[in-house]
Structures are given as C-alpha cells and as structure tokens.
Short mmCIF file of C-alpha atoms and ligand atoms in Angstrom, two decimals:
data_model
loop_
_atom_site.label_atom_id
_atom_site.label_comp_id
_atom_site.label_asym_id
_atom_site.label_seq_id
_atom_site.Cartn_x
_atom_site.Cartn_y
_atom_site.Cartn_z
CA MET A 29 41.14 -36.23 36.64
CA LYS A 30 41.16 -33.13 37.96
CA SER A 31 42.31 -31.85 34.75
CA VAL A 32 40.24 -34.06 32.99
CA PHE A 33 37.06 -33.21 34.60
CA ARG A 34 38.09 -29.32 33.72
CA THR A 35 38.30 -30.28 29.94
CA PHE A 36 35.07 -32.18 30.01
CA LEU A 37 33.41 -29.01 31.86
CA GLY A 38 35.18 -26.85 29.96
CA GLY A 39 34.43 -28.48 27.02
CA ALA A 40 30.57 -28.83 27.39
CA ALA A 41 30.78 -24.66 28.85
CA ALA A 42 32.21 -24.20 25.01
CA THR A 43 29.19 -26.55 23.41
CA ALA A 44 26.63 -24.73 25.88
CA ILE A 45 27.97 -21.35 24.35
CA LEU A 46 28.79 -21.89 20.72
CA VAL A 47 25.05 -23.97 20.47
CA SER A 48 23.55 -19.87 22.25
CA GLY A 49 25.86 -18.30 20.45
CA ILE A 50 24.69 -19.77 17.31
CA VAL A 51 21.19 -19.09 18.26
CA ALA A 52 21.47 -15.46 19.34
CA ALA A 53 23.20 -14.80 16.57
CA GLU A 54 20.38 -16.48 14.26
CA ALA A 55 17.91 -15.44 15.87
CA ALA A 56 17.56 -12.09 15.59
CA ASN A 57 13.88 -9.31 15.69
CA TRP A 58 13.25 -7.38 12.68
CA LYS A 59 11.28 -4.20 12.65
CA TYR A 60 8.54 -3.70 9.94
CA ALA A 61 6.66 -0.49 9.40
CA PHE A 62 3.32 0.46 7.88
CA GLU A 63 1.46 3.54 6.84
CA GLU A 64 -2.20 2.37 8.63
CA SER A 65 -2.88 1.19 11.97
CA LEU A 66 -3.34 -2.35 13.73
CA THR A 67 -6.51 -3.24 12.50
CA GLU A 68 -6.26 -1.24 9.42
CA VAL A 69 -5.72 -3.46 5.87
CA GLN A 70 -1.77 -2.95 6.16
CA GLY A 71 -1.65 -3.81 9.76
CA VAL A 72 -3.79 -7.57 9.15
CA TYR A 73 -1.34 -7.74 6.22
CA ALA A 74 1.82 -7.13 8.74
CA GLN A 75 0.82 -9.05 11.93
CA LYS A 76 -0.42 -11.77 9.66
CA PHE A 77 3.66 -11.71 7.77
CA LYS A 78 4.62 -11.34 11.47
CA GLU A 79 2.72 -14.65 12.23
CA GLU A 80 4.27 -16.90 9.62
CA ILE A 81 7.83 -15.50 10.41
CA GLU A 82 7.47 -16.63 13.90
CA LYS A 83 5.69 -19.70 13.16
CA ASN A 84 8.27 -20.87 10.77
CA SER A 85 11.71 -19.50 12.30
CA ASP A 86 13.35 -18.10 15.23
CA HIS A 87 12.91 -15.00 14.50
CA THR A 88 10.91 -12.24 15.75
CA VAL A 89 9.09 -9.25 13.85
CA GLN A 90 8.15 -5.82 15.49
CA LEU A 91 5.46 -4.22 14.18
CA PHE A 92 5.52 -0.57 13.57
CA PRO A 93 1.97 0.63 12.73
CA TYR A 94 1.67 3.69 11.33
CA GLY A 95 2.29 7.15 13.73
CA THR A 96 4.74 5.45 15.41
CA LEU A 97 7.68 6.19 13.50
CA GLY A 98 6.36 8.97 11.94
CA GLU A 99 4.45 9.59 8.28
CA SER A 100 5.52 7.81 5.43
CA ALA A 101 8.42 9.73 3.59
CA ASP A 102 9.99 8.95 7.20
CA ILE A 103 9.60 5.17 7.37
CA MET A 104 10.52 4.57 3.61
CA GLU A 105 13.89 6.43 5.04
CA GLN A 106 14.39 4.14 7.90
CA ALA A 107 14.65 1.35 5.72
CA GLN A 108 16.75 2.65 3.53
CA ALA A 109 18.67 3.56 5.98
CA GLY A 110 18.61 -0.42 7.15
CA ILE A 111 17.34 1.31 10.95
CA LEU A 112 14.48 -0.71 9.54
CA GLN A 113 14.19 -4.23 7.72
CA PHE A 114 10.44 -4.28 6.55
CA VAL A 115 8.63 -1.28 5.18
CA ASN A 116 5.32 -1.42 3.90
CA GLN A 117 4.35 1.67 1.59
CA SER A 118 2.11 2.58 -1.03
CA PRO A 119 3.28 3.34 -4.79
CA GLY A 120 1.55 7.21 -3.65
CA PHE A 121 4.48 7.25 -1.78
CA THR A 122 7.26 5.90 -3.36
CA GLY A 123 6.10 7.13 -6.70
CA ALA A 124 7.67 9.92 -5.79
CA LEU A 125 11.19 7.99 -5.53
CA ILE A 126 10.78 5.80 -8.27
CA PRO A 127 8.69 7.55 -10.63
CA GLU A 128 7.82 3.93 -12.90
CA ALA A 129 5.55 3.23 -9.62
CA GLN A 130 3.19 6.20 -10.23
CA VAL A 131 1.82 4.01 -12.80
CA PHE A 132 -0.84 2.86 -10.71
CA PHE A 133 -2.39 6.53 -10.43
CA VAL A 134 -3.22 6.31 -14.32
CA PRO A 135 -7.01 6.34 -13.75
CA TYR A 136 -8.67 3.34 -15.28
CA LEU A 137 -6.10 1.29 -15.58
CA LEU A 138 -6.94 -1.10 -13.16
CA PRO A 139 -10.21 -2.97 -12.98
CA THR A 140 -12.44 -2.56 -9.94
CA ASP A 141 -13.13 -6.56 -10.35
CA GLN A 142 -11.44 -7.85 -6.79
CA ASP A 143 -10.82 -11.07 -8.09
CA HIS A 144 -9.30 -9.95 -11.55
CA LEU A 145 -7.36 -7.51 -9.49
CA ALA A 146 -6.58 -10.10 -6.72
CA ARG A 147 -4.48 -12.98 -10.05
CA PHE A 148 -3.35 -9.58 -11.47
CA TYR A 149 -1.05 -8.91 -8.54
CA LYS A 150 0.10 -12.22 -7.88
CA GLU A 151 0.69 -12.86 -11.27
CA SER A 152 1.82 -9.88 -13.01
CA LYS A 153 5.16 -9.54 -14.86
CA ALA A 154 5.42 -6.08 -13.83
CA ILE A 155 5.08 -6.61 -10.77
CA ASN A 156 6.79 -9.61 -9.49
CA ASP A 157 9.75 -8.99 -12.11
CA ASP A 158 10.31 -5.41 -13.86
CA PHE A 159 9.35 -3.93 -10.45
CA VAL A 160 11.59 -5.71 -8.36
CA GLY A 161 14.63 -4.60 -10.53
CA LEU A 162 13.89 -0.68 -9.86
CA TYR A 163 12.85 -0.89 -6.66
CA ALA A 164 16.24 -2.76 -5.96
CA ASN A 165 17.98 -0.19 -7.58
CA GLN A 166 16.50 2.08 -4.83
CA GLY A 167 18.06 -0.57 -2.23
CA LEU A 168 14.73 -2.40 -1.57
CA GLU A 169 13.77 -5.94 -2.06
CA LEU A 170 10.27 -5.97 -3.50
CA LEU A 171 8.42 -8.89 -1.52
CA SER A 172 4.30 -8.55 -2.64
CA MET A 173 1.85 -5.46 -4.07
CA TYR A 174 -1.33 -6.09 -2.66
CA PRO A 175 -4.68 -4.38 -2.88
CA GLU A 176 -6.30 -2.27 -0.50
CA GLY A 177 -9.65 -2.06 -2.67
CA GLU A 178 -11.41 0.82 -4.94
CA VAL A 179 -10.75 4.69 -3.72
CA ALA A 180 -13.71 6.65 -3.55
CA MET A 181 -13.76 10.45 -3.42
CA THR A 182 -14.76 12.12 0.00
CA THR A 183 -16.05 16.00 -0.44
CA LYS A 184 -17.49 19.14 0.99
CA LYS A 185 -19.73 19.38 -1.79
CA PRO A 186 -21.68 16.51 -4.31
CA VAL A 187 -19.58 15.22 -7.18
CA THR A 188 -21.37 14.41 -10.14
CA SER A 189 -18.92 15.46 -12.88
CA CYS A 190 -15.60 17.02 -13.34
CA ALA A 191 -16.86 20.64 -13.02
CA ASP A 192 -18.20 20.00 -9.24
CA LEU A 193 -14.42 19.28 -8.71
CA ASN A 194 -13.39 22.79 -9.93
CA GLU A 195 -12.12 25.11 -7.03
CA VAL A 196 -12.12 22.03 -5.13
CA LYS A 197 -8.52 21.74 -3.31
CA PHE A 198 -8.16 18.16 -3.31
CA ARG A 199 -5.71 16.19 -1.49
CA VAL A 200 -3.44 13.66 -2.96
CA MET A 201 -0.43 11.91 -1.97
CA THR A 202 3.03 13.11 -2.59
CA ASN A 203 3.26 11.74 -6.25
CA PRO A 204 3.46 14.08 -9.56
CA LEU A 205 1.10 11.85 -11.52
CA LEU A 206 -1.03 11.84 -8.67
CA VAL A 207 -1.60 15.95 -9.20
CA GLU A 208 -1.58 15.79 -12.63
CA SER A 209 -4.05 13.43 -12.56
CA TYR A 210 -6.38 15.76 -10.06
CA LYS A 211 -5.54 19.01 -12.59
CA ALA A 212 -6.75 16.89 -15.40
CA PHE A 213 -9.95 16.21 -13.58
CA GLY A 214 -10.50 19.56 -12.70
CA ALA A 215 -9.74 19.98 -9.11
CA THR A 216 -6.91 21.44 -7.85
CA PRO A 217 -4.54 19.18 -6.61
CA THR A 218 -2.53 19.72 -2.92
CA PRO A 219 -0.50 16.77 -2.42
CA LEU A 220 0.08 15.91 1.67
CA PRO A 221 1.12 13.69 4.16
CA TRP A 222 -1.54 11.88 5.52
CA GLY A 223 -1.20 12.65 9.19
CA GLU A 224 -2.69 16.46 7.32
CA VAL A 225 -5.47 14.97 5.98
CA TYR A 226 -8.17 15.17 8.78
CA GLY A 227 -7.39 18.82 9.82
CA GLY A 228 -6.87 20.00 6.68
CA LEU A 229 -10.30 19.10 6.17
CA GLN A 230 -11.54 20.42 9.02
CA THR A 231 -10.10 23.83 8.57
CA ASN A 232 -11.44 23.82 4.74
CA ILE A 233 -7.69 23.98 3.98
CA ILE A 234 -8.60 21.10 1.68
CA GLN A 235 -12.24 20.22 0.61
CA GLY A 236 -11.84 16.65 -0.77
CA GLN A 237 -9.35 13.66 -0.95
CA GLU A 238 -9.93 9.95 -1.64
CA ASN A 239 -8.96 6.64 -0.01
CA PRO A 240 -10.49 3.52 0.04
CA THR A 241 -13.52 2.52 1.83
CA PHE A 242 -12.48 0.70 5.02
CA PHE A 243 -9.86 4.11 5.58
CA LEU A 244 -12.97 6.25 5.02
CA TYR A 245 -14.22 4.74 8.13
CA SER A 246 -11.69 4.05 10.21
CA THR A 247 -10.19 7.56 10.05
CA LYS A 248 -13.39 8.86 10.26
CA ILE A 249 -12.88 11.26 7.60
CA TYR A 250 -16.79 10.89 6.89
CA GLU A 251 -17.23 13.53 10.35
CA VAL A 252 -15.44 15.73 7.84
CA THR A 253 -17.03 15.40 4.74
CA ASP A 254 -20.21 14.79 3.11
CA HIS A 255 -20.81 13.08 0.43
CA ILE A 256 -18.70 9.68 -1.18
CA THR A 257 -18.50 9.37 -4.69
CA TYR A 258 -17.41 6.55 -6.76
CA ALA A 259 -15.85 7.29 -10.33
CA GLY A 260 -14.23 3.82 -10.69
CA HIS A 261 -11.25 5.23 -11.44
CA ASN A 262 -8.60 3.43 -9.24
CA ASN A 263 -7.82 0.78 -6.84
CA PHE A 264 -5.68 1.92 -3.79
CA THR A 265 -2.15 -0.19 -4.16
CA THR A 266 0.47 -1.00 -1.64
CA ALA A 267 3.64 -3.06 -1.19
CA LEU A 268 5.73 -4.06 1.33
CA MET A 269 9.63 -4.09 0.94
CA ALA A 270 12.63 -5.26 2.84
CA ASN A 271 15.97 -3.42 3.00
CA LYS A 272 17.91 -5.01 -0.10
CA ASP A 273 20.91 -5.22 1.78
CA PHE A 274 19.38 -6.52 4.86
CA PHE A 275 17.38 -9.79 2.24
CA ASP A 276 20.61 -10.24 0.66
CA GLY A 277 22.73 -11.05 3.47
CA LEU A 278 19.93 -14.01 4.79
CA SER A 279 20.32 -17.20 4.57
CA ASP A 280 18.24 -19.36 1.89
CA ALA A 281 16.29 -20.12 4.43
CA ASP A 282 15.45 -17.01 5.80
CA LYS A 283 14.47 -15.32 2.97
CA LYS A 284 12.16 -18.45 1.65
CA THR A 285 10.86 -18.23 4.89
CA VAL A 286 10.18 -14.41 4.22
CA ARG A 287 9.16 -14.92 0.05
CA ASP A 288 6.56 -17.03 1.78
CA ALA A 289 4.82 -15.34 4.06
CA ALA A 290 4.61 -12.45 2.22
CA ALA A 291 2.96 -14.94 -0.19
CA THR A 292 0.97 -16.35 2.80
CA ALA A 293 -0.22 -12.59 3.74
CA TYR A 294 -0.90 -11.71 0.70
CA ASP A 295 -3.78 -14.39 0.49
CA PHE A 296 -5.07 -13.98 3.46
CA ILE A 297 -5.35 -9.77 3.09
CA VAL A 298 -6.94 -10.47 -0.67
CA GLU A 299 -9.72 -13.28 1.32
CA TYR A 300 -10.01 -10.68 4.49
CA GLN A 301 -11.18 -7.73 1.97
CA LYS A 302 -14.14 -9.83 0.49
CA GLY A 303 -17.13 -7.69 1.59
CA LEU A 304 -15.44 -5.20 4.10
CA ALA A 305 -15.32 -2.22 1.56
CA ASP A 306 -19.92 -2.57 1.54
CA GLN A 307 -19.06 -3.62 5.22
CA GLU A 308 -17.45 -0.74 6.46
CA LEU A 309 -19.61 1.82 3.99
CA ASN A 310 -22.60 0.86 6.29
CA LYS A 311 -21.01 1.64 9.22
CA ILE A 312 -20.33 4.77 7.97
CA LEU A 313 -24.05 5.27 6.78
CA GLU A 314 -25.01 4.27 10.45
CA ALA A 315 -22.21 6.83 12.56
CA LYS A 316 -23.82 9.50 9.38
CA PRO A 317 -27.07 9.06 7.57
CA GLU A 318 -26.79 12.04 6.07
CA MET A 319 -23.33 11.12 3.99
CA THR A 320 -24.45 11.04 0.33
CA VAL A 321 -22.89 7.69 -1.65
CA THR A 322 -22.85 8.15 -5.14
CA ILE A 323 -21.57 5.29 -7.38
CA LEU A 324 -21.52 7.59 -11.00
CA ASN A 325 -23.22 6.22 -14.18
CA ASP A 326 -21.41 6.43 -17.12
CA ASP A 327 -22.35 9.34 -18.46
CA GLN A 328 -21.21 10.70 -15.33
CA ARG A 329 -17.98 9.01 -15.75
CA ARG A 330 -16.76 10.22 -19.25
CA CYS A 331 -15.25 13.40 -18.57
CA PHE A 332 -12.60 11.60 -15.75
CA GLN A 333 -12.35 8.62 -18.68
CA GLU A 334 -11.11 10.83 -21.23
CA ALA A 335 -8.38 13.03 -18.37
CA ALA A 336 -7.11 9.25 -18.45
CA ALA A 337 -5.56 9.68 -21.37
CA GLU A 338 -4.09 12.86 -21.17
CA VAL A 339 -2.35 11.78 -17.72
CA GLU A 340 -1.44 8.34 -19.62
CA ALA A 341 0.79 10.46 -21.78
CA LYS A 342 2.36 12.36 -19.06
CA PHE A 343 3.28 9.13 -17.40
CA VAL A 344 5.03 8.44 -20.04
CA ASP A 345 6.57 11.64 -20.42
CA MET A 346 7.52 12.02 -17.01
CA THR A 347 9.33 8.53 -17.24
CA GLY A 348 10.00 7.60 -20.85
CA ASP A 349 10.91 4.25 -22.19
CA SER A 350 11.15 2.87 -19.12
CA GLY A 351 7.99 3.65 -17.87
CA LYS A 352 5.83 2.96 -21.52
CA ALA A 353 7.93 -0.61 -21.11
CA ILE A 354 6.21 -0.75 -17.64
CA LEU A 355 3.10 0.28 -18.83
CA ASP A 356 3.01 -1.79 -22.18
CA GLN A 357 3.40 -4.62 -19.48
CA LEU A 358 1.11 -4.59 -17.02
CA LYS A 359 -1.92 -3.37 -19.71
CA ALA A 360 -0.24 -7.06 -21.02
CA ASP A 361 -0.04 -8.71 -17.49
CA LEU A 362 -4.30 -7.02 -16.60
CA GLU A 363 -5.38 -9.02 -20.42
CA ALA A 364 -3.46 -12.39 -19.36
CA THR A 365 -5.34 -12.51 -15.69
CA LYS A 366 -8.87 -11.36 -16.96
CA ASN A 367 -10.39 -14.89 -16.16
O1 6CS B 405 -4.27 8.25 1.94
C1 6CS B 405 -3.42 7.84 2.73
O2 6CS B 405 -1.70 8.81 2.97
C2 6CS B 405 -2.86 6.40 3.13
N1 6CS B 405 -4.14 6.04 2.33
C3 6CS B 405 -4.05 4.68 2.90
C4 6CS B 405 -5.30 3.54 2.42
N2 6CS B 405 -3.34 3.65 3.46
C5 6CS B 405 -2.14 4.61 3.99
C6 6CS B 405 -1.53 5.85 3.09
O3 6CS B 405 -1.09 6.73 3.72
#
C-alpha cells in the first residue's frame, strides 16, 4: 500500500514538475530594444507589440528604450549577437550594415502623403520580400518597416534654398548615402549618433539636423535651433527585426504570434500618428513662439529636387545590381499603392 501511495505521489509530483518544466521552457522573457523613449513613436509601437505578445502567449517582453543599452549601433550589435531578441533600428543606421537599406534616403522617392505611405509599407514587395532576404544575410528577421513622419530640417539660420545650407555643418544619421544627399544639397554633412546631436547644436559644432516633427518636440531640439524647414524630401522610415536564429528556433505558433503582434502594432502606429505632426508643431510654437516654420514652395524646392537625381545615381553606384533592383521594385510598389 505504502509503495503504491509513494508511486502515486511520485507520479503526481513528476507530472507537476513536467508540466511546470514545460511551462518554464516555453514561457520566455524576450528583450526588445529601440532607439526612442517609451512615449515616442518607436516606444508606442513597442508597447503595443509587447501588449499583443503578452495577451496571446505565455511570453513576456522586456522593453529597453533609447539610452538604456547604448546607441543604435550598440543595440544592433546586441541583437545580432543574440543578447536581444528584438531590435528596432532605422535604415538611417542599418544602411551602414545593409547598403541597400540606404534606398530610403534617395530624396523625394517616398511621398509625403501618410495614407499612401501606410499602404506602401504594408504591401510593398521590396520591403516584405526583397529586404527580408537582405536582412536575413545579416542574421536578422525583418518583421516590419513603418513610417515616423515627414522629416524637417532644423537650423540656426533660415533655409529657403540649397544655397542657405552652404557652410552649414549638418548632422545626419550614420550612413554614406545620407552624407551624399546633404553634400548634394550644399551642406557639410556630419554623421553622428543621436546622443551627440543636442550638445553638438548647443556648442555650435553642428548647425543643423533633420528629423520628424514629433521628435523635434519630444527631444527639445527646438531649444537649440531656430528655424524649421519642410522641403518634402523624405519620410522617416524605421524597422523592427528579430535575431534570426532566435526567430527560426520558435515554434510555428510563436512565429505567428510575433508576426501578428508586429502587424497589429503597425496598424496601431499608423493610426496613432494621424495629426501627430501638426499637434507637436503647435507644441513647439507654444514653447518657442519665435521659432520660424517654412514650407518650401515649388521654386524653393527645385534645387533639392535636382540634387535627388545625383543621389539616386550615387545609390546605384554604391549598391550595384542588387540596389538597382530594390530601387526599381520600390518605385513599382509606390506606384501600385498610390490609391
Ligand atoms: O535622428 C536620429 O538619430 C533619431 N531619429 C529618430 C526619429 N528616431 C531615432 C533616431 O535615433
């Protein structure tokens, strides 16, 4: 009797251990780093992604906002090394690693129309197919690319033409095509990580930079520049990816949960940004009424638009057939998603 009892307990205990063991093995804590704060666009996207994963699985997602693990380049290294499972890095930085990702810096390639952009990122073959392969070559599973808004230049002196950028040390993200782009605009491009931008403007090491409107407000960049200029030359693109070995090792169910969470966060962030740029611009003007805001007219834009052809040619030089194929596909995708 005793031995039967013991066997029974043993069986129950073993079952309990096995069950908890299975749960422990399955329920993981995934680390996800991004380049902005929790309340900025990448942070809002990340929080939605986390919420979806935690709602639809036993896993948890631990978020690491900008600065907690270093600069953009640092979090990418950590993701490639498998220390992080997820990383949000923008092509502005990834372009140094994946040259074709610099295509997002060919001026005037992307439209300013937010609805068109929203359809484009979602449906583009270049993004959802071609870039997936290119990111995979770097050990990354590309899960989503999404927009963060039209970029504006902020400077210490007014800009109404390329000539006004002459002698202006203009901070750009660290990719060679963006350097070429601002050279073609007539400025002296200065690639820097984000952490050096506010101080660089404050100490006049640089005299200009570009970013989407919400970021100009949230990072208080308006405190150290006096003029905002919209030339319509680009939209800020960003991307969520996973470490590829980690992703490949997930069950089919978990892969689906991750993809679904990225898709839900995409729809959410597109909706979230409706009206955001205008709203944040008003906040800048409330905080600093003397800030000037200029939307360049067609004549004033001309030199920027002319520079675009030169930058596009540089992109093809830098990336060869592979870059040309991406560029052509992207143009076709933009055309196909027009309305
Ligand atoms: O300009 C930058 O470096 C930063 N801009 C944005 C909108 N997000 C993160 C990035 O580091």
